[in-house]
Amino acid sequence: MRNFWLVAKHEYLKIAWKKSFLLGTLGMPFIIVMVSAISILVAVGQRGELPLGYVDQAGVLGAIPAPAPEDDINFIVLQSYDTPADARTALENKELQGYFIIPEDYTNTGHVELFYLNKRPSELAQADFENLIQMNLIAHLPFDIQIRLVEGATVTVRAADGSREFDSANILNFIVPYIAAFLFIIAVLSAGGYMLQAITDEKENRTIEIRATSLRPMELIAGKAFGLMSVGLTQLTIWAGTGILALLGVMFFIEDLPTLSIPWSFVLVAGVFFLPTY
């Protein structure tokens, strides 16, 4: 048994301290962190500092006023103008990032015009204006109906036997199985690659003959397999841990991100099948 652990330790350290392994293992978390940081920076500064203007020719924005600049809420500042000329003057003076014109026939056509100079207002800023119009259009309805209209429909796909279901409100229910399958494929391919590399190196420097004459076959094969599998699991653990931390960071900084709940039942099933199969 002692020889088994010696072989496993040797194989693990020989691969784990290689520059190529360290670069590949630490490079992926670096990419994940960079992508998450860029997503956070883009999302946090997405609305822009300048307000959006609007000209309400249809009179649909009277029930619920736009948030004032001093209001401490995560919402774009919206400035009302009486005429399109006033709004255009403010835009040319760089007081606005853009302005909307709500025409008189808006309730029939649903058409709104957006004007800007060089840079189009972000999708998040436009969504704030659309939400303001939506809230005003449904302001006369009962509160419970307003909530239903704002939240929209939630589609749940359920298996015929009731064993599984996917909720459109939580995208993790859909992507977690693909992530588990992807990680399993990466684990198998990486461990197989490490095994092939180790066998090739030992045959080239004649180490395999020395080991075969000083160890029992089971100790040699089992120790080598355990050490190389541990290398693959170490790599996956680092990647998965970094991905989870990055996801938590994105969810913390991006308030408008939908609430995500991890399907722990599937994660448990995947874990139970992962290690024995691997």
mmCIF file of C-alpha atoms in Angstrom:
data_model
loop_
_atom_site.group_PDB
_atom_site.id
_atom_site.type_symbol
_atom_site.label_atom_id
_atom_site.label_comp_id
_atom_site.label_asym_id
_atom_site.label_seq_id
_atom_site.Cartn_x
_atom_site.Cartn_y
_atom_site.Cartn_z
ATOM 1 C CA MET A 1 0.000 0.000 0.000
ATOM 2 C CA ARG A 2 2.917 2.310 0.716
ATOM 3 C CA ASN A 3 4.188 1.904 -2.845
ATOM 4 C CA PHE A 4 0.724 2.761 -4.149
ATOM 5 C CA TRP A 5 0.786 6.132 -2.394
ATOM 6 C CA LEU A 6 4.369 6.791 -3.468
ATOM 7 C CA VAL A 7 3.483 6.215 -7.124
ATOM 8 C CA ALA A 8 0.329 8.343 -6.810
ATOM 9 C CA LYS A 9 2.236 11.191 -5.139
ATOM 10 C CA HIS A 10 5.000 11.040 -7.747
ATOM 11 C CA GLU A 11 2.562 11.158 -10.665
ATOM 12 C CA TYR A 12 0.547 13.964 -9.111
ATOM 13 C CA LEU A 13 3.506 16.224 -8.327
ATOM 14 C CA LYS A 14 5.231 15.500 -11.645
ATOM 15 C CA ILE A 15 2.217 16.834 -13.599
ATOM 16 C CA ALA A 16 0.971 19.451 -11.137
ATOM 17 C CA TRP A 17 4.257 21.364 -11.071
ATOM 18 C CA LYS A 18 4.701 21.533 -14.821
ATOM 19 C CA LYS A 19 4.531 24.998 -16.302
ATOM 20 C CA SER A 20 2.050 23.868 -18.951
ATOM 21 C CA PHE A 21 -0.316 22.492 -16.299
ATOM 22 C CA LEU A 22 -0.066 25.602 -14.117
ATOM 23 C CA LEU A 23 -0.609 27.836 -17.123
ATOM 24 C CA GLY A 24 -3.641 25.879 -18.298
ATOM 25 C CA THR A 25 -5.117 25.529 -14.809
ATOM 26 C CA LEU A 26 -4.632 29.131 -13.722
ATOM 27 C CA GLY A 27 -5.252 30.595 -17.167
ATOM 28 C CA MET A 28 -8.885 29.527 -17.238
ATOM 29 C CA PRO A 29 -9.744 31.198 -13.879
ATOM 30 C CA PHE A 30 -7.974 34.327 -15.090
ATOM 31 C CA ILE A 31 -10.166 34.377 -18.200
ATOM 32 C CA ILE A 32 -13.293 33.758 -16.099
ATOM 33 C CA VAL A 33 -12.407 36.593 -13.701
ATOM 34 C CA MET A 34 -11.638 38.984 -16.571
ATOM 35 C CA VAL A 35 -14.921 38.209 -18.343
ATOM 36 C CA SER A 36 -16.856 38.649 -15.086
ATOM 37 C CA ALA A 37 -15.086 41.930 -14.318
ATOM 38 C CA ILE A 38 -15.821 43.278 -17.787
ATOM 39 C CA SER A 39 -19.479 42.218 -17.459
ATOM 40 C CA ILE A 40 -19.747 43.993 -14.106
ATOM 41 C CA LEU A 41 -18.088 47.169 -15.400
ATOM 42 C CA VAL A 42 -20.290 47.244 -18.483
ATOM 43 C CA ALA A 43 -23.465 46.593 -16.493
ATOM 44 C CA VAL A 44 -22.705 49.052 -13.695
ATOM 45 C CA GLY A 45 -21.961 51.928 -16.082
ATOM 46 C CA GLN A 46 -24.497 50.931 -18.677
ATOM 47 C CA ARG A 47 -27.155 53.551 -18.010
ATOM 48 C CA GLY A 48 -24.776 56.461 -18.514
ATOM 49 C CA GLU A 49 -24.380 59.654 -16.510
ATOM 50 C CA LEU A 50 -26.514 61.933 -18.679
ATOM 51 C CA PRO A 51 -30.321 61.748 -18.441
ATOM 52 C CA LEU A 52 -32.728 60.761 -21.192
ATOM 53 C CA GLY A 53 -35.265 63.267 -22.437
ATOM 54 C CA TYR A 54 -38.775 62.698 -23.710
ATOM 55 C CA VAL A 55 -41.594 64.626 -25.332
ATOM 56 C CA ASP A 56 -44.980 63.168 -24.386
ATOM 57 C CA GLN A 57 -47.339 64.236 -27.170
ATOM 58 C CA ALA A 58 -49.770 61.417 -26.355
ATOM 59 C CA GLY A 59 -50.127 62.294 -22.667
ATOM 60 C CA VAL A 60 -49.442 58.777 -21.421
ATOM 61 C CA LEU A 61 -46.890 59.676 -18.732
ATOM 62 C CA GLY A 62 -49.093 61.640 -16.383
ATOM 63 C CA ALA A 63 -50.147 58.980 -13.867
ATOM 64 C CA ILE A 64 -46.701 57.978 -12.577
ATOM 65 C CA PRO A 65 -43.954 60.634 -12.829
ATOM 66 C CA ALA A 66 -40.384 59.837 -13.761
ATOM 67 C CA PRO A 67 -37.920 59.466 -10.856
ATOM 68 C CA ALA A 68 -36.216 62.702 -9.876
ATOM 69 C CA PRO A 69 -32.402 62.998 -9.932
ATOM 70 C CA GLU A 70 -32.298 63.120 -6.125
ATOM 71 C CA ASP A 71 -34.221 59.836 -5.789
ATOM 72 C CA ASP A 72 -31.904 57.090 -4.550
ATOM 73 C CA ILE A 73 -33.008 54.348 -6.952
ATOM 74 C CA ASN A 74 -31.294 52.426 -9.717
ATOM 75 C CA PHE A 75 -33.112 54.135 -12.596
ATOM 76 C CA ILE A 76 -32.087 56.413 -15.450
ATOM 77 C CA VAL A 77 -32.911 60.090 -14.922
ATOM 78 C CA LEU A 78 -35.678 61.115 -17.357
ATOM 79 C CA GLN A 79 -36.229 64.741 -18.270
ATOM 80 C CA SER A 80 -39.523 65.968 -19.748
ATOM 81 C CA TYR A 81 -39.633 68.594 -22.538
ATOM 82 C CA ASP A 82 -42.603 70.432 -24.001
ATOM 83 C CA THR A 83 -41.535 70.384 -27.649
ATOM 84 C CA PRO A 84 -39.162 68.355 -29.822
ATOM 85 C CA ALA A 85 -37.195 71.534 -30.468
ATOM 86 C CA ASP A 86 -36.450 71.987 -26.771
ATOM 87 C CA ALA A 87 -35.334 68.367 -26.468
ATOM 88 C CA ARG A 88 -33.111 68.648 -29.549
ATOM 89 C CA THR A 89 -31.488 71.810 -28.206
ATOM 90 C CA ALA A 90 -30.671 70.042 -24.948
ATOM 91 C CA LEU A 91 -29.249 67.101 -26.894
ATOM 92 C CA GLU A 92 -27.044 69.346 -29.020
ATOM 93 C CA ASN A 93 -25.822 71.077 -25.862
ATOM 94 C CA LYS A 94 -24.811 67.611 -24.590
ATOM 95 C CA GLU A 95 -27.249 67.791 -21.703
ATOM 96 C CA LEU A 96 -28.863 64.505 -22.770
ATOM 97 C CA GLN A 97 -27.675 61.176 -24.131
ATOM 98 C CA GLY A 98 -30.817 61.044 -26.247
ATOM 99 C CA TYR A 99 -34.515 61.762 -26.202
ATOM 100 C CA PHE A 100 -37.775 60.015 -27.074
ATOM 101 C CA ILE A 101 -40.820 61.409 -28.809
ATOM 102 C CA ILE A 102 -44.112 59.746 -27.942
ATOM 103 C CA PRO A 103 -46.452 60.668 -30.830
ATOM 104 C CA GLU A 104 -50.131 61.411 -30.418
ATOM 105 C CA ASP A 105 -51.188 58.081 -31.954
ATOM 106 C CA TYR A 106 -48.941 56.046 -29.636
ATOM 107 C CA THR A 107 -51.820 54.163 -28.005
ATOM 108 C CA ASN A 108 -52.825 52.866 -31.446
ATOM 109 C CA THR A 109 -49.419 52.223 -32.997
ATOM 110 C CA GLY A 110 -47.090 51.656 -30.019
ATOM 111 C CA HIS A 111 -44.423 53.511 -31.996
ATOM 112 C CA VAL A 112 -41.840 55.704 -30.198
ATOM 113 C CA GLU A 113 -39.008 57.638 -31.861
ATOM 114 C CA LEU A 114 -35.516 57.787 -30.371
ATOM 115 C CA PHE A 115 -33.058 60.570 -31.270
ATOM 116 C CA TYR A 116 -29.367 60.666 -30.341
ATOM 117 C CA LEU A 117 -26.118 62.084 -31.730
ATOM 118 C CA ASN A 118 -23.124 59.751 -31.913
ATOM 119 C CA LYS A 119 -23.695 57.076 -29.284
ATOM 120 C CA ARG A 120 -26.978 55.244 -28.947
ATOM 121 C CA PRO A 121 -28.323 55.091 -25.362
ATOM 122 C CA SER A 122 -27.776 51.718 -23.765
ATOM 123 C CA GLU A 123 -30.393 48.989 -23.796
ATOM 124 C CA LEU A 124 -30.700 49.275 -20.008
ATOM 125 C CA ALA A 125 -31.433 53.004 -20.206
ATOM 126 C CA GLN A 126 -34.041 52.425 -22.929
ATOM 127 C CA ALA A 127 -35.564 49.647 -20.826
ATOM 128 C CA ASP A 128 -36.022 52.118 -17.959
ATOM 129 C CA PHE A 129 -38.013 54.420 -20.242
ATOM 130 C CA GLU A 130 -40.077 51.508 -21.553
ATOM 131 C CA ASN A 131 -40.812 50.432 -17.974
ATOM 132 C CA LEU A 132 -41.990 53.963 -17.151
ATOM 133 C CA ILE A 133 -44.407 53.898 -20.105
ATOM 134 C CA GLN A 134 -45.610 50.436 -19.103
ATOM 135 C CA MET A 135 -46.259 51.488 -15.498
ATOM 136 C CA ASN A 136 -48.259 54.506 -16.657
ATOM 137 C CA LEU A 137 -50.346 52.491 -19.115
ATOM 138 C CA ILE A 138 -51.404 50.024 -16.417
ATOM 139 C CA ALA A 139 -51.680 52.494 -13.541
ATOM 140 C CA HIS A 140 -55.507 52.437 -13.664
ATOM 141 C CA LEU A 141 -55.676 48.657 -13.212
ATOM 142 C CA PRO A 142 -55.878 46.820 -9.852
ATOM 143 C CA PHE A 143 -52.530 46.297 -8.186
ATOM 144 C CA ASP A 144 -52.517 42.507 -8.480
ATOM 145 C CA ILE A 145 -53.154 42.746 -12.218
ATOM 146 C CA GLN A 146 -50.343 45.292 -12.543
ATOM 147 C CA ILE A 147 -47.962 42.845 -10.893
ATOM 148 C CA ARG A 148 -49.012 40.040 -13.234
ATOM 149 C CA LEU A 149 -48.579 42.210 -16.319
ATOM 150 C CA VAL A 150 -45.135 43.446 -15.224
ATOM 151 C CA GLU A 151 -43.844 40.006 -14.286
ATOM 152 C CA GLY A 152 -45.187 38.363 -17.438
ATOM 153 C CA ALA A 153 -45.605 34.637 -17.946
ATOM 154 C CA THR A 154 -43.350 31.978 -16.438
ATOM 155 C CA VAL A 155 -43.154 28.846 -18.564
ATOM 156 C CA THR A 156 -42.478 25.568 -16.772
ATOM 157 C CA VAL A 157 -41.530 22.524 -18.850
ATOM 158 C CA ARG A 158 -42.263 19.321 -16.914
ATOM 159 C CA ALA A 159 -41.548 15.707 -17.826
ATOM 160 C CA ALA A 160 -44.592 13.482 -18.362
ATOM 161 C CA ASP A 161 -43.754 11.381 -15.305
ATOM 162 C CA GLY A 162 -43.128 14.475 -13.177
ATOM 163 C CA SER A 163 -39.507 13.526 -12.505
ATOM 164 C CA ARG A 164 -37.967 16.712 -13.916
ATOM 165 C CA GLU A 165 -39.010 20.244 -14.690
ATOM 166 C CA PHE A 166 -37.411 23.401 -16.045
ATOM 167 C CA ASP A 167 -38.500 26.883 -15.094
ATOM 168 C CA SER A 168 -37.925 29.717 -17.571
ATOM 169 C CA ALA A 169 -37.372 32.087 -14.642
ATOM 170 C CA ASN A 170 -34.172 30.251 -13.667
ATOM 171 C CA ILE A 171 -31.782 29.624 -16.535
ATOM 172 C CA LEU A 172 -29.517 27.485 -14.342
ATOM 173 C CA ASN A 173 -32.048 24.654 -14.529
ATOM 174 C CA PHE A 174 -31.322 24.513 -18.238
ATOM 175 C CA ILE A 175 -27.556 25.058 -18.384
ATOM 176 C CA VAL A 176 -26.371 23.065 -15.333
ATOM 177 C CA PRO A 177 -26.769 19.672 -17.100
ATOM 178 C CA TYR A 178 -24.687 20.946 -20.013
ATOM 179 C CA ILE A 179 -22.041 22.301 -17.641
ATOM 180 C CA ALA A 180 -21.862 18.928 -15.846
ATOM 181 C CA ALA A 181 -21.500 17.069 -19.150
ATOM 182 C CA PHE A 182 -18.838 19.512 -20.353
ATOM 183 C CA LEU A 183 -16.821 19.158 -17.138
ATOM 184 C CA PHE A 184 -17.012 15.371 -17.346
ATOM 185 C CA ILE A 185 -15.735 15.373 -20.926
ATOM 186 C CA ILE A 186 -12.888 17.734 -20.004
ATOM 187 C CA ALA A 187 -11.996 15.571 -16.998
ATOM 188 C CA VAL A 188 -11.857 12.348 -19.020
ATOM 189 C CA LEU A 189 -9.891 13.879 -21.887
ATOM 190 C CA SER A 190 -7.402 15.643 -19.617
ATOM 191 C CA ALA A 191 -6.804 12.548 -17.461
ATOM 192 C CA GLY A 192 -6.383 10.404 -20.570
ATOM 193 C CA GLY A 193 -3.934 12.915 -21.993
ATOM 194 C CA TYR A 194 -1.898 12.969 -18.790
ATOM 195 C CA MET A 195 -1.833 9.155 -18.698
ATOM 196 C CA LEU A 196 -0.618 8.939 -22.298
ATOM 197 C CA GLN A 197 2.037 11.573 -21.664
ATOM 198 C CA ALA A 198 3.274 9.800 -18.526
ATOM 199 C CA ILE A 199 3.487 6.405 -20.270
ATOM 200 C CA THR A 200 5.310 7.927 -23.243
ATOM 201 C CA ASP A 201 7.858 9.722 -21.058
ATOM 202 C CA GLU A 202 8.599 6.607 -19.011
ATOM 203 C CA LYS A 203 9.065 4.457 -22.098
ATOM 204 C CA GLU A 204 11.453 6.979 -23.605
ATOM 205 C CA ASN A 205 13.704 7.226 -20.535
ATOM 206 C CA ARG A 206 13.362 3.504 -19.668
ATOM 207 C CA THR A 207 11.743 4.255 -16.313
ATOM 208 C CA ILE A 208 8.872 1.853 -16.962
ATOM 209 C CA GLU A 209 11.237 -1.139 -16.903
ATOM 210 C CA ILE A 210 12.651 -0.118 -13.525
ATOM 211 C CA ARG A 211 9.204 0.361 -12.058
ATOM 212 C CA ALA A 212 7.905 -2.906 -13.466
ATOM 213 C CA THR A 213 10.704 -4.844 -11.756
ATOM 214 C CA SER A 214 10.404 -3.106 -8.364
ATOM 215 C CA LEU A 215 6.612 -2.798 -7.958
ATOM 216 C CA ARG A 216 3.643 -5.104 -8.121
ATOM 217 C CA PRO A 217 1.507 -4.484 -11.240
ATOM 218 C CA MET A 218 -1.534 -3.445 -9.172
ATOM 219 C CA GLU A 219 0.478 -0.907 -7.167
ATOM 220 C CA LEU A 220 1.985 0.550 -10.329
ATOM 221 C CA ILE A 221 -1.215 0.850 -12.365
ATOM 222 C CA ALA A 222 -3.508 1.852 -9.492
ATOM 223 C CA GLY A 223 -1.073 4.429 -8.113
ATOM 224 C CA LYS A 224 -0.473 5.942 -11.525
ATOM 225 C CA ALA A 225 -4.207 6.096 -12.303
ATOM 226 C CA PHE A 226 -5.089 7.591 -8.913
ATOM 227 C CA GLY A 227 -2.378 10.238 -9.152
ATOM 228 C CA LEU A 228 -3.362 11.298 -12.657
ATOM 229 C CA MET A 229 -7.070 11.327 -11.838
ATOM 230 C CA SER A 230 -6.294 13.539 -8.855
ATOM 231 C CA VAL A 231 -4.567 15.970 -11.200
ATOM 232 C CA GLY A 232 -7.678 16.191 -13.354
ATOM 233 C CA LEU A 233 -9.965 16.637 -10.341
ATOM 234 C CA THR A 234 -7.702 19.368 -8.957
ATOM 235 C CA GLN A 235 -7.981 21.233 -12.227
ATOM 236 C CA LEU A 236 -11.773 20.871 -12.324
ATOM 237 C CA THR A 237 -12.115 21.958 -8.691
ATOM 238 C CA ILE A 238 -10.165 25.153 -9.350
ATOM 239 C CA TRP A 239 -12.197 25.922 -12.467
ATOM 240 C CA ALA A 240 -15.554 25.163 -10.856
ATOM 241 C CA GLY A 241 -14.715 27.139 -7.711
ATOM 242 C CA THR A 242 -13.646 30.143 -9.742
ATOM 243 C CA GLY A 243 -16.784 29.930 -11.870
ATOM 244 C CA ILE A 244 -19.041 29.838 -8.794
ATOM 245 C CA LEU A 245 -17.268 32.801 -7.196
ATOM 246 C CA ALA A 246 -17.476 34.742 -10.462
ATOM 247 C CA LEU A 247 -21.214 34.008 -10.741
ATOM 248 C CA LEU A 248 -21.799 35.163 -7.159
ATOM 249 C CA GLY A 249 -19.807 38.323 -7.856
ATOM 250 C CA VAL A 250 -21.810 39.116 -10.976
ATOM 251 C CA MET A 251 -25.089 38.506 -9.126
ATOM 252 C CA PHE A 252 -23.944 40.815 -6.293
ATOM 253 C CA PHE A 253 -22.944 43.743 -8.495
ATOM 254 C CA ILE A 254 -25.627 43.472 -11.200
ATOM 255 C CA GLU A 255 -28.931 44.159 -9.466
ATOM 256 C CA ASP A 256 -31.019 43.679 -12.617
ATOM 257 C CA LEU A 257 -29.764 40.134 -13.127
ATOM 258 C CA PRO A 258 -32.610 37.652 -12.625
ATOM 259 C CA THR A 259 -32.538 35.754 -9.347
ATOM 260 C CA LEU A 260 -30.766 32.458 -9.893
ATOM 261 C CA SER A 261 -31.236 29.395 -7.732
ATOM 262 C CA ILE A 262 -28.918 26.430 -8.086
ATOM 263 C CA PRO A 263 -30.767 23.115 -8.679
ATOM 264 C CA TRP A 264 -29.062 21.288 -5.821
ATOM 265 C CA SER A 265 -30.938 18.047 -6.458
ATOM 266 C CA PHE A 266 -29.414 17.752 -9.918
ATOM 267 C CA VAL A 267 -25.988 18.807 -8.630
ATOM 268 C CA LEU A 268 -26.181 16.031 -6.027
ATOM 269 C CA VAL A 269 -27.174 13.432 -8.635
ATOM 270 C CA ALA A 270 -24.407 14.613 -10.969
ATOM 271 C CA GLY A 271 -21.866 14.367 -8.146
ATOM 272 C CA VAL A 272 -22.986 10.859 -7.202
ATOM 273 C CA PHE A 273 -22.548 9.652 -10.793
ATOM 274 C CA PHE A 274 -19.498 11.763 -11.647
ATOM 275 C CA LEU A 275 -16.796 10.260 -9.454
ATOM 276 C CA PRO A 276 -17.557 6.537 -9.945
ATOM 277 C CA THR A 277 -17.950 7.009 -13.691
ATOM 278 C CA TYR A 278 -14.787 9.074 -13.890
#
